[in-house]
Amino acid sequence: MIKAVLFDLDGTLADTARDLGAALNRLLAEEGLAPLSYELIRPVASHGARGLVRLGFGADLDADRMEALRVRFMDLYDANLAGETTLFDGVNELISELDRRGLAWGIITNKSMRFTDRLVPWLPFAIPPAVIVSGDTVGVAKPDPKPMLHATSQIGIAPEHCMYVGDAERDIQAGRNVGMKTVLVNWGYFSEQDQPEQWGADIDIDHPLQLLDHL
């Protein structure tokens, strides 16, 4: 029996790609390079700062150069965290219905606390999340099971009674690693290299409200 639904943040609950892309393009401009289109950036938005830096600067960066660009990207993103970020259509209706049914909901994201501590309260969620676990809350990030287990311990609900919803392979891996029912959202951020049909999600959905059919 499902008693709680836990979600990834970027590409699952919130459309953050335009603000992440704006930070990348500001970084490219600082380095004297041309901006990238939103169409190129969106599919990579769930791959984190390193994935976006590689998109803009190439995959053959040495470690020091990558780290310097990653740190600068994070600072630029921090300076304009929510200029165009919105919740995906149907997210609030889903959260309201989960609450009406007596199910808890929460967030487990690889985004660092530096960002989630500001962004999540700013987002217009109908009901506040019962738990928020960021990528650095327990010192490791998904697909490691520790963030998942920390979230379930915080809400007092066993993993097997939780559903985890996300848009990346690591989301499905993390949920499966602790025995949660896993859901892949088809509106998320997928790159050409991603093969979501091979990730092994229990369910995939095209709209947030379709989740209600599987509870």
mmCIF file of C-alpha atoms in Angstrom:
data_model
loop_
_atom_site.group_PDB
_atom_site.id
_atom_site.type_symbol
_atom_site.label_atom_id
_atom_site.label_comp_id
_atom_site.label_asym_id
_atom_site.label_seq_id
_atom_site.Cartn_x
_atom_site.Cartn_y
_atom_site.Cartn_z
ATOM 1 C CA MET A 1 0.000 0.000 0.000
ATOM 2 C CA ILE A 2 1.428 3.378 -1.017
ATOM 3 C CA LYS A 3 1.486 5.859 1.877
ATOM 4 C CA ALA A 4 3.841 8.505 0.470
ATOM 5 C CA VAL A 5 4.932 9.823 -2.926
ATOM 6 C CA LEU A 6 8.434 11.251 -3.189
ATOM 7 C CA PHE A 7 9.615 13.277 -6.171
ATOM 8 C CA ASP A 8 12.713 14.446 -7.926
ATOM 9 C CA LEU A 9 12.664 18.234 -8.389
ATOM 10 C CA ASP A 10 14.225 19.425 -11.671
ATOM 11 C CA GLY A 11 12.376 18.057 -14.687
ATOM 12 C CA THR A 12 9.781 16.315 -12.518
ATOM 13 C CA LEU A 13 8.024 18.892 -10.346
ATOM 14 C CA ALA A 14 9.653 22.091 -11.574
ATOM 15 C CA ASP A 15 10.719 23.252 -15.013
ATOM 16 C CA THR A 16 14.097 24.774 -14.142
ATOM 17 C CA ALA A 17 15.744 24.391 -17.553
ATOM 18 C CA ARG A 18 15.421 28.023 -18.656
ATOM 19 C CA ASP A 19 17.149 29.369 -15.547
ATOM 20 C CA LEU A 20 19.845 26.688 -15.712
ATOM 21 C CA GLY A 21 20.290 27.485 -19.392
ATOM 22 C CA ALA A 22 20.511 31.201 -18.713
ATOM 23 C CA ALA A 23 23.335 30.559 -16.231
ATOM 24 C CA LEU A 24 25.151 28.421 -18.793
ATOM 25 C CA ASN A 25 24.797 31.079 -21.468
ATOM 26 C CA ARG A 26 26.091 33.773 -19.106
ATOM 27 C CA LEU A 27 29.103 31.539 -18.446
ATOM 28 C CA LEU A 28 29.656 31.015 -22.165
ATOM 29 C CA ALA A 29 29.481 34.770 -22.717
ATOM 30 C CA GLU A 30 32.088 35.342 -20.004
ATOM 31 C CA GLU A 31 34.345 32.899 -21.839
ATOM 32 C CA GLY A 32 33.782 34.613 -25.194
ATOM 33 C CA LEU A 33 31.602 31.862 -26.634
ATOM 34 C CA ALA A 34 28.228 31.964 -28.369
ATOM 35 C CA PRO A 35 25.047 31.077 -26.443
ATOM 36 C CA LEU A 36 23.273 27.771 -26.880
ATOM 37 C CA SER A 37 19.598 27.429 -27.767
ATOM 38 C CA TYR A 38 17.008 26.327 -25.229
ATOM 39 C CA GLU A 39 16.326 23.309 -27.449
ATOM 40 C CA LEU A 40 19.910 22.137 -26.947
ATOM 41 C CA ILE A 41 20.001 22.898 -23.226
ATOM 42 C CA ARG A 42 16.672 21.435 -22.067
ATOM 43 C CA PRO A 43 17.508 17.744 -22.655
ATOM 44 C CA VAL A 44 20.659 18.078 -20.521
ATOM 45 C CA ALA A 45 19.113 20.028 -17.641
ATOM 46 C CA SER A 46 18.788 16.954 -15.409
ATOM 47 C CA HIS A 47 22.463 16.055 -15.847
ATOM 48 C CA GLY A 48 23.633 18.567 -13.280
ATOM 49 C CA ALA A 49 26.183 21.351 -13.451
ATOM 50 C CA ARG A 50 28.867 19.101 -14.891
ATOM 51 C CA GLY A 51 26.577 17.891 -17.648
ATOM 52 C CA LEU A 52 25.680 21.440 -18.608
ATOM 53 C CA VAL A 53 29.307 22.587 -18.529
ATOM 54 C CA ARG A 54 30.260 19.678 -20.781
ATOM 55 C CA LEU A 55 27.463 20.664 -23.151
ATOM 56 C CA GLY A 56 28.813 24.181 -23.402
ATOM 57 C CA PHE A 57 32.547 23.546 -23.308
ATOM 58 C CA GLY A 58 33.030 19.988 -24.542
ATOM 59 C CA ALA A 59 33.583 16.629 -22.884
ATOM 60 C CA ASP A 60 37.391 16.734 -22.882
ATOM 61 C CA LEU A 61 37.874 19.341 -20.162
ATOM 62 C CA ASP A 62 40.582 18.533 -17.647
ATOM 63 C CA ALA A 63 39.558 18.226 -14.009
ATOM 64 C CA ASP A 64 40.773 21.669 -12.920
ATOM 65 C CA ARG A 65 39.093 23.455 -15.812
ATOM 66 C CA MET A 66 35.854 21.548 -15.237
ATOM 67 C CA GLU A 67 35.829 22.427 -11.552
ATOM 68 C CA ALA A 68 36.498 26.104 -12.181
ATOM 69 C CA LEU A 69 33.688 26.313 -14.736
ATOM 70 C CA ARG A 70 31.336 24.300 -12.525
ATOM 71 C CA VAL A 71 31.892 26.627 -9.563
ATOM 72 C CA ARG A 72 31.341 29.707 -11.707
ATOM 73 C CA PHE A 73 28.209 28.173 -13.254
ATOM 74 C CA MET A 74 26.814 27.527 -9.766
ATOM 75 C CA ASP A 75 27.450 31.133 -8.755
ATOM 76 C CA LEU A 76 25.726 32.440 -11.881
ATOM 77 C CA TYR A 77 22.747 30.157 -11.307
ATOM 78 C CA ASP A 78 22.590 31.199 -7.665
ATOM 79 C CA ALA A 79 22.339 34.826 -8.739
ATOM 80 C CA ASN A 80 19.160 34.188 -10.750
ATOM 81 C CA LEU A 81 17.646 31.025 -9.342
ATOM 82 C CA ALA A 82 14.010 31.429 -10.265
ATOM 83 C CA GLY A 83 13.603 33.989 -13.004
ATOM 84 C CA GLU A 84 11.635 31.638 -15.257
ATOM 85 C CA THR A 85 11.251 28.480 -13.159
ATOM 86 C CA THR A 86 7.682 27.191 -12.868
ATOM 87 C CA LEU A 87 5.857 24.102 -11.698
ATOM 88 C CA PHE A 88 4.820 21.744 -14.465
ATOM 89 C CA ASP A 89 1.145 21.765 -15.385
ATOM 90 C CA GLY A 90 -0.850 19.474 -13.121
ATOM 91 C CA VAL A 91 1.712 19.250 -10.306
ATOM 92 C CA ASN A 92 -0.301 21.269 -7.800
ATOM 93 C CA GLU A 93 -3.507 19.437 -8.634
ATOM 94 C CA LEU A 94 -1.687 16.160 -7.986
ATOM 95 C CA ILE A 95 -0.247 17.349 -4.676
ATOM 96 C CA SER A 96 -3.648 18.584 -3.522
ATOM 97 C CA GLU A 97 -5.196 15.220 -4.333
ATOM 98 C CA LEU A 98 -2.417 13.320 -2.558
ATOM 99 C CA ASP A 99 -3.098 15.426 0.524
ATOM 100 C CA ARG A 100 -6.839 14.829 0.239
ATOM 101 C CA ARG A 101 -6.177 11.092 0.181
ATOM 102 C CA GLY A 102 -3.971 11.317 3.250
ATOM 103 C CA LEU A 103 -0.703 10.568 1.458
ATOM 104 C CA ALA A 104 2.489 12.377 2.389
ATOM 105 C CA TRP A 105 4.663 13.892 -0.315
ATOM 106 C CA GLY A 106 8.256 15.013 -0.377
ATOM 107 C CA ILE A 107 11.286 15.869 -2.477
ATOM 108 C CA ILE A 108 14.561 13.992 -2.959
ATOM 109 C CA THR A 109 16.816 15.909 -5.329
ATOM 110 C CA ASN A 110 20.479 16.012 -6.279
ATOM 111 C CA LYS A 111 20.280 19.822 -6.247
ATOM 112 C CA SER A 112 22.369 21.153 -3.381
ATOM 113 C CA MET A 113 20.859 22.708 -0.264
ATOM 114 C CA ARG A 114 22.327 26.020 -1.393
ATOM 115 C CA PHE A 115 19.584 26.070 -4.023
ATOM 116 C CA THR A 116 16.759 23.931 -2.661
ATOM 117 C CA ASP A 117 16.577 25.817 0.634
ATOM 118 C CA ARG A 118 15.645 28.926 -1.346
ATOM 119 C CA LEU A 119 13.885 27.520 -4.386
ATOM 120 C CA VAL A 120 11.443 25.071 -2.795
ATOM 121 C CA PRO A 121 9.837 27.630 -0.425
ATOM 122 C CA TRP A 122 9.556 30.039 -3.360
ATOM 123 C CA LEU A 123 7.714 27.556 -5.576
ATOM 124 C CA PRO A 124 3.918 27.819 -5.199
ATOM 125 C CA PHE A 125 3.224 24.305 -3.939
ATOM 126 C CA ALA A 126 -0.374 23.829 -2.814
ATOM 127 C CA ILE A 127 0.834 21.857 0.220
ATOM 128 C CA PRO A 128 4.384 22.115 1.627
ATOM 129 C CA PRO A 129 6.479 18.957 1.279
ATOM 130 C CA ALA A 130 6.746 16.741 4.335
ATOM 131 C CA VAL A 131 10.466 16.255 3.703
ATOM 132 C CA ILE A 132 13.175 17.733 1.482
ATOM 133 C CA VAL A 133 16.417 15.844 0.920
ATOM 134 C CA SER A 134 19.018 17.641 -1.179
ATOM 135 C CA GLY A 135 22.048 16.255 -2.943
ATOM 136 C CA ASP A 136 24.306 17.145 -0.020
ATOM 137 C CA THR A 137 21.932 16.534 2.900
ATOM 138 C CA VAL A 138 23.520 13.185 3.786
ATOM 139 C CA GLY A 139 26.842 13.631 1.996
ATOM 140 C CA VAL A 140 25.975 11.509 -1.038
ATOM 141 C CA ALA A 141 23.462 11.880 -3.861
ATOM 142 C CA LYS A 142 21.223 9.596 -5.914
ATOM 143 C CA PRO A 143 21.495 6.830 -7.011
ATOM 144 C CA ASP A 144 23.038 6.076 -3.614
ATOM 145 C CA PRO A 145 20.277 4.729 -1.337
ATOM 146 C CA LYS A 146 21.162 6.989 1.617
ATOM 147 C CA PRO A 147 19.106 10.024 0.518
ATOM 148 C CA MET A 148 16.110 7.771 -0.065
ATOM 149 C CA LEU A 149 16.406 6.102 3.317
ATOM 150 C CA HIS A 150 16.938 9.439 5.045
ATOM 151 C CA ALA A 151 13.710 10.766 3.522
ATOM 152 C CA THR A 152 11.684 7.741 4.584
ATOM 153 C CA SER A 153 13.083 7.875 8.107
ATOM 154 C CA GLN A 154 12.133 11.547 8.348
ATOM 155 C CA ILE A 155 8.501 10.856 7.437
ATOM 156 C CA GLY A 156 8.327 7.526 9.286
ATOM 157 C CA ILE A 157 7.146 5.509 6.298
ATOM 158 C CA ALA A 158 8.972 2.379 5.100
ATOM 159 C CA PRO A 159 10.432 2.500 1.569
ATOM 160 C CA GLU A 160 8.185 -0.306 0.356
ATOM 161 C CA HIS A 161 5.196 1.937 1.098
ATOM 162 C CA CYS A 162 6.646 4.815 -0.955
ATOM 163 C CA MET A 163 6.553 5.690 -4.620
ATOM 164 C CA TYR A 164 9.438 7.603 -6.194
ATOM 165 C CA VAL A 165 8.828 9.782 -9.247
ATOM 166 C CA GLY A 166 11.601 11.145 -11.449
ATOM 167 C CA ASP A 167 12.920 11.816 -14.939
ATOM 168 C CA ALA A 168 16.484 10.433 -14.807
ATOM 169 C CA GLU A 169 18.065 6.996 -14.740
ATOM 170 C CA ARG A 170 19.543 7.690 -11.308
ATOM 171 C CA ASP A 171 16.020 8.366 -10.003
ATOM 172 C CA ILE A 172 14.792 4.970 -11.090
ATOM 173 C CA GLN A 173 17.949 3.287 -9.795
ATOM 174 C CA ALA A 174 17.676 5.028 -6.443
ATOM 175 C CA GLY A 175 14.036 4.061 -5.985
ATOM 176 C CA ARG A 176 14.646 0.470 -6.994
ATOM 177 C CA ASN A 177 17.688 0.240 -4.713
ATOM 178 C CA VAL A 178 15.492 0.705 -1.645
ATOM 179 C CA GLY A 179 12.377 -1.129 -2.817
ATOM 180 C CA MET A 180 10.198 1.813 -3.769
ATOM 181 C CA LYS A 181 7.731 1.670 -6.636
ATOM 182 C CA THR A 182 9.294 3.787 -9.387
ATOM 183 C CA VAL A 183 7.622 6.162 -11.834
ATOM 184 C CA LEU A 184 9.221 7.789 -14.872
ATOM 185 C CA VAL A 185 7.765 11.103 -16.071
ATOM 186 C CA ASN A 186 7.735 11.455 -19.835
ATOM 187 C CA TRP A 187 7.693 15.272 -19.672
ATOM 188 C CA GLY A 188 11.178 15.343 -18.110
ATOM 189 C CA TYR A 189 14.588 16.203 -19.470
ATOM 190 C CA PHE A 190 15.919 13.450 -21.745
ATOM 191 C CA SER A 191 19.044 13.670 -23.888
ATOM 192 C CA GLU A 192 19.669 11.754 -27.099
ATOM 193 C CA GLN A 193 21.949 9.410 -25.159
ATOM 194 C CA ASP A 194 19.286 8.511 -22.606
ATOM 195 C CA GLN A 195 17.453 5.206 -23.025
ATOM 196 C CA PRO A 196 14.555 5.493 -20.556
ATOM 197 C CA GLU A 197 12.879 2.338 -21.887
ATOM 198 C CA GLN A 198 15.827 0.409 -20.438
ATOM 199 C CA TRP A 199 15.802 1.971 -16.977
ATOM 200 C CA GLY A 200 13.278 -0.446 -15.541
ATOM 201 C CA ALA A 201 10.690 1.955 -14.102
ATOM 202 C CA ASP A 202 7.538 0.264 -12.853
ATOM 203 C CA ILE A 203 5.336 2.918 -14.470
ATOM 204 C CA ASP A 204 5.702 5.814 -16.886
ATOM 205 C CA ILE A 205 3.254 8.686 -17.123
ATOM 206 C CA ASP A 206 2.620 11.571 -19.526
ATOM 207 C CA HIS A 207 0.916 13.959 -17.068
ATOM 208 C CA PRO A 208 1.108 14.340 -13.275
ATOM 209 C CA LEU A 209 -2.544 13.465 -12.705
ATOM 210 C CA GLN A 210 -2.031 10.061 -14.378
ATOM 211 C CA LEU A 211 -0.128 9.078 -11.242
ATOM 212 C CA LEU A 212 -3.415 8.878 -9.380
ATOM 213 C CA ASP A 213 -4.407 5.851 -11.476
ATOM 214 C CA HIS A 214 -1.501 3.891 -9.992
ATOM 215 C CA LEU A 215 -1.940 4.555 -6.282
#
